[in-house]
Coordinates of C-alpha atoms and ligand atoms in Angstrom, one line a residue:
M1295 CA -54.4 92.9 54.5
S1296 CA -53.2 96.4 53.6
L1297 CA -50.7 96.9 50.9
T1298 CA -49.0 99.9 52.5
M1299 CA -48.3 101.3 55.9
I1300 CA -46.7 104.3 57.6
C1301 CA -43.0 103.3 58.2
P1302 CA -42.5 103.0 62.0
L1303 CA -38.8 104.0 61.6
C1304 CA -39.0 107.1 59.4
D1305 CA -42.7 107.9 59.5
G1306 CA -42.7 107.8 55.6
P1307 CA -46.3 107.5 54.3
D1308 CA -47.6 104.7 52.0
V1309 CA -44.6 102.4 52.4
P1310 CA -45.2 99.3 50.3
I1311 CA -45.5 96.0 52.2
A1312 CA -43.6 93.4 50.1
K1313 CA -45.0 90.4 51.9
W1314 CA -46.0 89.0 55.3
L1315 CA -43.6 86.7 57.2
T1316 CA -46.5 85.9 59.6
S1317 CA -49.9 87.4 59.9
N1318 CA -48.4 90.0 62.2
T1319 CA -45.0 90.5 60.6
P1320 CA -44.9 92.6 57.5
V1321 CA -41.8 93.0 55.3
L1322 CA -41.5 96.7 54.3
D1323 CA -39.7 98.2 51.3
C1324 CA -39.1 101.7 52.6
P1325 CA -37.4 104.1 50.3
T1326 CA -35.6 105.5 53.3
C1327 CA -35.0 102.5 55.6
G1328 CA -34.6 99.8 53.0
R1329 CA -36.1 96.4 53.3
F1330 CA -36.8 95.2 56.8
A1331 CA -39.4 93.1 58.7
L1332 CA -41.1 94.1 61.8
D1333 CA -42.8 91.9 64.5
G1334 CA -46.2 93.6 65.0
A1335 CA -46.0 93.1 68.7
Y1336 CA -42.7 94.9 68.8
Q1337 CA -43.9 98.0 66.9
P1338 CA -45.0 100.0 70.0
E1339 CA -41.5 99.7 71.4
V1340 CA -39.9 100.9 68.2
K1341 CA -42.2 104.0 68.4
L1342 CA -40.8 104.6 71.9
L1343 CA -37.3 105.0 70.6
A1344 CA -38.6 108.3 69.1
D1345 CA -35.6 110.5 68.4
D1346 CA -33.3 107.6 68.1
R1347 CA -35.2 106.0 65.3
W1348 CA -33.0 107.6 62.7
R1349 CA -30.1 105.4 63.8
V1350 CA -32.2 102.3 63.4
S1351 CA -33.3 103.5 60.0
A1352 CA -29.7 104.1 58.9
V1353 CA -28.7 100.6 60.0
T1354 CA -31.7 98.8 58.4
R1355 CA -30.8 100.7 55.1
Y1356 CA -27.2 99.6 55.4
M1357 CA -28.1 96.0 56.0
S1358 CA -30.7 96.0 53.2
L1359 CA -28.2 97.4 50.7
R1360 CA -26.0 94.4 51.6
G1361 CA -28.7 91.9 51.0
A1362 CA -29.0 91.0 54.7
P1363 CA -32.3 92.5 55.9
V1364 CA -33.2 92.2 59.5
L1365 CA -36.4 91.3 61.4
L1366 CA -36.9 93.8 64.2
A1367 CA -38.4 92.0 67.2
L1368 CA -37.9 91.7 70.9
G1369 CA -34.3 90.7 71.8
T1370 CA -35.6 87.5 73.4
A1371 CA -37.0 86.2 70.1
D1372 CA -33.9 84.7 68.5
D1373 CA -35.5 82.2 66.1
G1374 CA -35.5 84.6 63.1
C1375 CA -37.4 83.9 59.9
V1376 CA -36.1 82.6 56.6
G1377 CA -33.7 85.2 55.2
F1378 CA -34.2 87.6 58.1
A1379 CA -31.9 87.8 61.1
C1380 CA -33.9 88.7 64.2
V1381 CA -32.7 91.5 66.4
S1382 CA -34.0 94.2 68.7
A1383 CA -33.7 97.8 67.5
L1384 CA -31.5 98.8 70.5
E1385 CA -29.1 96.0 69.9
L1386 CA -28.9 96.7 66.2
V1387 CA -27.9 100.3 66.9
Q1388 CA -25.4 99.3 69.7
T1389 CA -23.6 96.8 67.4
R1390 CA -24.0 98.3 63.9
F1391 CA -24.1 102.0 64.1
P1392 CA -20.7 103.6 63.2
H1393 CA -18.6 104.5 66.2
S1394 CA -16.7 107.4 64.7
V1395 CA -17.2 110.2 62.2
G1396 CA -14.6 108.6 60.0
E1397 CA -16.4 105.3 60.0
R1398 CA -19.7 107.1 59.2
L1399 CA -18.1 108.7 56.1
D1400 CA -16.6 105.3 55.0
R1401 CA -20.0 103.6 55.3
A1402 CA -21.8 106.4 53.6
L1403 CA -19.4 106.1 50.7
A1404 CA -19.9 102.4 50.6
N1405 CA -23.7 102.9 50.5
V1406 CA -23.4 105.3 47.6
A1407 CA -21.2 102.6 45.8
R1408 CA -24.0 100.1 46.4
L1409 CA -26.5 102.4 44.9
S1410 CA -24.4 103.1 41.8
R1411 CA -25.5 100.9 39.0
H1412 CA -22.3 101.4 36.9
L1413 CA -19.2 103.6 36.7
G1414 CA -20.1 107.2 36.3
A1415 CA -23.7 106.5 37.3
I1416 CA -25.6 109.5 38.8
V1417 CA -27.3 108.4 42.1
P1418 CA -30.4 110.5 42.8
L1419 CA -31.1 110.7 46.5
G1420 CA -34.2 112.3 47.9
R1421 CA -33.8 114.6 50.9
R1422 CA -35.2 112.2 53.4
Q1423 CA -33.5 109.2 51.9
S1424 CA -30.1 110.8 52.2
W1425 CA -30.4 110.8 56.0
S1426 CA -30.2 107.0 56.2
V1427 CA -27.7 106.6 53.4
F1428 CA -25.4 109.2 55.1
F1429 CA -26.0 108.0 58.7
A1430 CA -27.4 111.5 59.3
Q1431 CA -30.2 112.7 61.7
N1432 CA -31.2 115.7 59.7
D1433 CA -30.7 117.7 56.6
G1434 CA -27.8 119.6 58.1
E1435 CA -25.8 116.4 58.8
A1436 CA -26.7 114.9 55.5
F1437 CA -25.4 118.0 53.7
W1438 CA -22.2 117.9 55.9
V1439 CA -21.5 114.3 55.0
A1440 CA -22.0 115.0 51.3
K1441 CA -19.7 117.9 51.4
A1442 CA -17.0 116.0 53.4
L1443 CA -17.1 113.2 50.8
G1444 CA -16.9 115.7 48.0
T1445 CA -14.0 117.6 49.6
A1446 CA -12.1 114.3 50.0
G1447 CA -12.5 113.8 46.3
Y1448 CA -14.6 110.6 46.6
I1449 CA -17.9 111.9 45.1
T1450 CA -19.1 114.7 42.9
T1451 CA -22.3 116.1 44.3
S1452 CA -25.0 118.7 43.4
A1453 CA -27.5 119.5 46.0
H1454 CA -31.0 120.7 45.0
T1455 CA -34.1 121.4 47.0
G1456 CA -35.3 117.8 46.6
G1457 CA -32.0 116.2 47.7
F1458 CA -28.8 115.3 46.0
H1459 CA -27.4 114.0 42.7
L1460 CA -24.2 112.0 43.5
S1461 CA -21.6 110.2 41.5
L1462 CA -18.5 108.3 42.7
T1463 CA -15.2 109.5 41.3
A1464 CA -12.3 107.2 40.5
S1465 CA -10.8 108.0 43.9
G1466 CA -14.1 107.1 45.5
W1467 CA -14.2 103.7 43.8
N1468 CA -10.5 103.2 44.9
R1469 CA -11.4 104.1 48.5
V1470 CA -14.3 101.6 48.4
A1471 CA -12.0 98.9 47.1
E1472 CA -9.5 99.7 49.9
L1473 CA -12.2 99.5 52.6
E1474 CA -13.3 96.1 51.3
R1475 CA -9.7 94.9 51.2
E1476 CA -8.5 96.1 54.5
G1477 CA -11.5 96.8 56.7
G1478 CA -9.3 96.4 59.8
Q1479 CA -11.2 94.5 62.4
E1480 CA -14.2 94.6 60.0
T1481 CA -12.6 91.7 58.1
S1482 CA -11.2 89.8 61.0
E1483 CA -12.5 86.2 61.1
Q1484 CA -11.8 85.7 64.8
A1485 CA -14.4 85.8 67.5
F1486 CA -13.1 86.0 71.1
V1487 CA -15.1 84.0 73.6
A1488 CA -14.9 85.2 77.2
M1489 CA -16.2 82.5 79.5
W1490 CA -15.9 80.4 82.6
F1491 CA -13.5 77.4 82.3
G1492 CA -15.0 75.5 85.2
S1493 CA -13.2 73.2 87.5
D1494 CA -12.8 69.5 88.0
K1495 CA -13.6 69.8 91.7
E1496 CA -17.0 71.4 91.3
T1497 CA -20.1 69.7 89.9
I1498 CA -23.1 70.9 87.9
G1499 CA -25.7 68.1 87.9
D1500 CA -23.9 64.8 87.3
R1501 CA -20.7 66.2 85.8
T1502 CA -17.8 68.6 86.6
S1503 CA -18.2 72.2 85.9
Q1504 CA -15.2 71.9 83.6
D1505 CA -17.0 69.4 81.4
F1506 CA -20.1 71.6 81.5
C1507 CA -18.0 74.6 80.2
T1508 CA -16.1 72.5 77.6
D1509 CA -19.4 71.2 76.2
A1510 CA -20.9 74.7 76.1
F1511 CA -17.8 75.9 74.2
L1512 CA -17.6 73.1 71.7
G1513 CA -21.3 72.5 71.1
G1514 CA -22.6 76.0 71.7
F1515 CA -20.1 78.9 71.2
Q1516 CA -17.7 77.3 68.7
S1517 CA -20.4 75.7 66.7
A1518 CA -22.5 78.9 66.4
I1519 CA -19.5 81.0 65.6
A1520 CA -18.4 78.6 62.9
A1521 CA -21.9 78.4 61.4
A1522 CA -21.9 82.2 61.2
G1523 CA -18.6 82.2 59.4
Y1524 CA -16.1 83.0 62.1
R1525 CA -13.4 81.2 64.1
A1526 CA -13.9 81.0 67.8
M1527 CA -10.9 81.7 70.1
R1528 CA -10.8 80.8 73.8
V1529 CA -7.6 81.8 75.4
D1530 CA -7.0 78.7 77.5
F1531 CA -7.1 76.5 74.4
K1532 CA -3.9 78.2 73.2
E1533 CA -0.3 77.4 74.4
F1534 CA 1.4 80.3 76.1
N1535 CA 4.1 80.9 78.7
D1536 CA 4.1 84.5 79.7
D1537 CA 1.5 86.8 81.1
I1538 CA -2.0 85.6 80.3
M1539 CA -3.5 89.1 80.3
D1540 CA -1.2 90.2 77.5
H1541 CA -2.5 87.3 75.4
V1542 CA -6.1 88.1 76.3
V1543 CA -5.7 91.7 75.3
A1544 CA -3.9 90.8 72.0
E1545 CA -6.5 88.3 71.0
I1546 CA -9.4 90.7 71.8
R1547 CA -7.7 93.4 69.7
R1548 CA -7.4 90.9 66.8
S1549 CA -11.0 89.9 67.0
R1550 CA -14.0 91.1 65.0
F1551 CA -16.3 90.7 68.0
V1552 CA -16.5 89.2 71.5
V1553 CA -19.0 86.8 73.0
A1554 CA -19.1 87.3 76.8
D1555 CA -20.8 84.5 78.7
F1556 CA -21.6 85.3 82.3
T1557 CA -22.4 81.7 83.5
G1558 CA -20.4 81.2 86.7
H1559 CA -19.8 85.0 87.0
R1560 CA -16.1 85.1 86.5
P1561 CA -14.5 88.5 87.1
G1562 CA -12.3 88.0 84.0
V1563 CA -15.4 87.9 81.8
Y1564 CA -16.6 91.2 83.1
Y1565 CA -13.1 92.6 82.5
E1566 CA -12.8 91.2 79.0
A1567 CA -16.3 92.4 78.0
G1568 CA -15.5 95.9 79.3
F1569 CA -12.2 96.0 77.5
A1570 CA -13.8 95.0 74.2
R1571 CA -16.5 97.6 74.5
G1572 CA -13.8 100.2 75.3
L1573 CA -12.2 99.3 71.9
G1574 CA -15.5 99.8 70.2
L1575 CA -15.9 96.0 69.4
P1576 CA -19.4 94.5 69.4
V1577 CA -20.0 92.4 72.4
I1578 CA -22.7 89.7 72.6
F1579 CA -23.8 89.0 76.2
T1580 CA -24.9 85.5 77.0
C1581 CA -25.7 83.6 80.2
N1582 CA -27.0 80.2 81.2
K1583 CA -30.6 80.4 82.5
D1584 CA -29.8 79.0 85.9
H1585 CA -27.1 81.6 86.5
F1586 CA -28.8 84.6 85.1
H1587 CA -30.6 85.8 88.2
S1588 CA -27.3 86.7 89.9
T1589 CA -25.4 88.5 87.1
H1590 CA -23.9 91.8 88.1
F1591 CA -26.4 94.7 87.9
D1592 CA -24.2 96.7 85.5
T1593 CA -24.7 94.2 82.7
N1594 CA -28.3 93.3 83.3
H1595 CA -29.6 95.9 80.9
M1596 CA -27.3 94.6 78.1
N1597 CA -30.0 92.3 76.6
H1598 CA -28.4 88.9 77.4
L1599 CA -29.0 86.0 75.2
I1600 CA -30.3 83.4 77.7
W1601 CA -29.6 79.8 77.0
E1602 CA -30.9 76.6 78.7
S1603 CA -29.2 74.0 76.6
V1604 CA -26.2 73.8 74.3
D1605 CA -28.4 73.3 71.3
V1606 CA -30.5 76.4 72.1
L1607 CA -27.2 78.3 72.6
A1608 CA -25.9 77.3 69.2
N1609 CA -29.1 78.3 67.4
K1610 CA -29.7 81.6 69.2
L1611 CA -26.1 82.7 69.1
C1612 CA -25.7 82.0 65.4
N1613 CA -28.8 84.0 64.6
R1614 CA -27.7 86.8 66.9
I1615 CA -24.2 87.0 65.2
R1616 CA -25.7 87.1 61.7
A1617 CA -28.1 89.8 62.8
T1618 CA -25.7 92.1 64.7
I1619 CA -22.3 91.3 63.1
G1620 CA -23.2 89.8 59.8
Q1621 CA -22.2 86.5 58.1
G1622 CA -18.4 86.1 58.5
P1623 CA -15.7 85.5 55.9
I1624 CA -15.2 81.7 56.5
G1625 CA -17.1 79.5 54.0
E1626 CA -20.8 79.5 54.5
T1627 CA -22.0 76.5 56.5
E1628 CA -25.8 76.6 56.5
K1629 CA -27.2 75.7 59.9
Ligands
ZN2554 ZN1 -38.8 104.1 56.7

């Protein structure tokens, strides 16, 4: 087997292959995109992303710098491989690429901090490598980000033809510490589950739909979310007296991400998923296999995680959360 390949994300030549997860799944150590694995069968689809590959490259670099490399594969392959969370390129970008310029600058700064070996260290960054570290799509954007971080007093920078030499200032390190401390929703440990509650007058197989939904919540959603390091919140499990929508909205705002399950096709689930996306929160779409054929057309392209049993749901969802959101702040429980 070859020892190098052309990087499918950045087209970098002679990128070392660190190892093979399977005979068709290399792990690449790309100087631009960081460490990531790629399902060989999925490679043609990555190529089709063409002009959007720079976003994927920036996110794989970000994940790699945090010691959480991803395995790029079809969204339907949720099994993952040891140490690699499995995710499609599209979903990775949708859930992990910064939503605003401010967030881009913060993450670029955090990347430089990760690359700094010690206080005062000079980080040499090649021209092409700076694109992914700065979440930039070309030299112009990379230069702009470097300048913005410099103007804010967070880094000192000297540009040269081959790229940049960067160093974090004391203000830069303070800002990184601040980001790690606060992080806003980034550090929330709550995951909001938007789902059907079922009814005791309706049956699915030999039980009520209410029991079906409770089992799915406890054994599937809650269990997967806990294993991924978060706390699951389902609004009907909470005591309240006034307007339910105020509670729903408040709980979504307070959450790190939302899991929207379309089993039973409740209008509330569509509403909650839309509201969360409007806030810029990651939303993971799921649906029971028997209900999937009739989901609303507007969400059909959202790469639903399809589950046929509660165990499958727990496994797939845990992997999807780790890949797209990252391991959460609550004590690591290995699944
Ligand atoms: Zn690359």
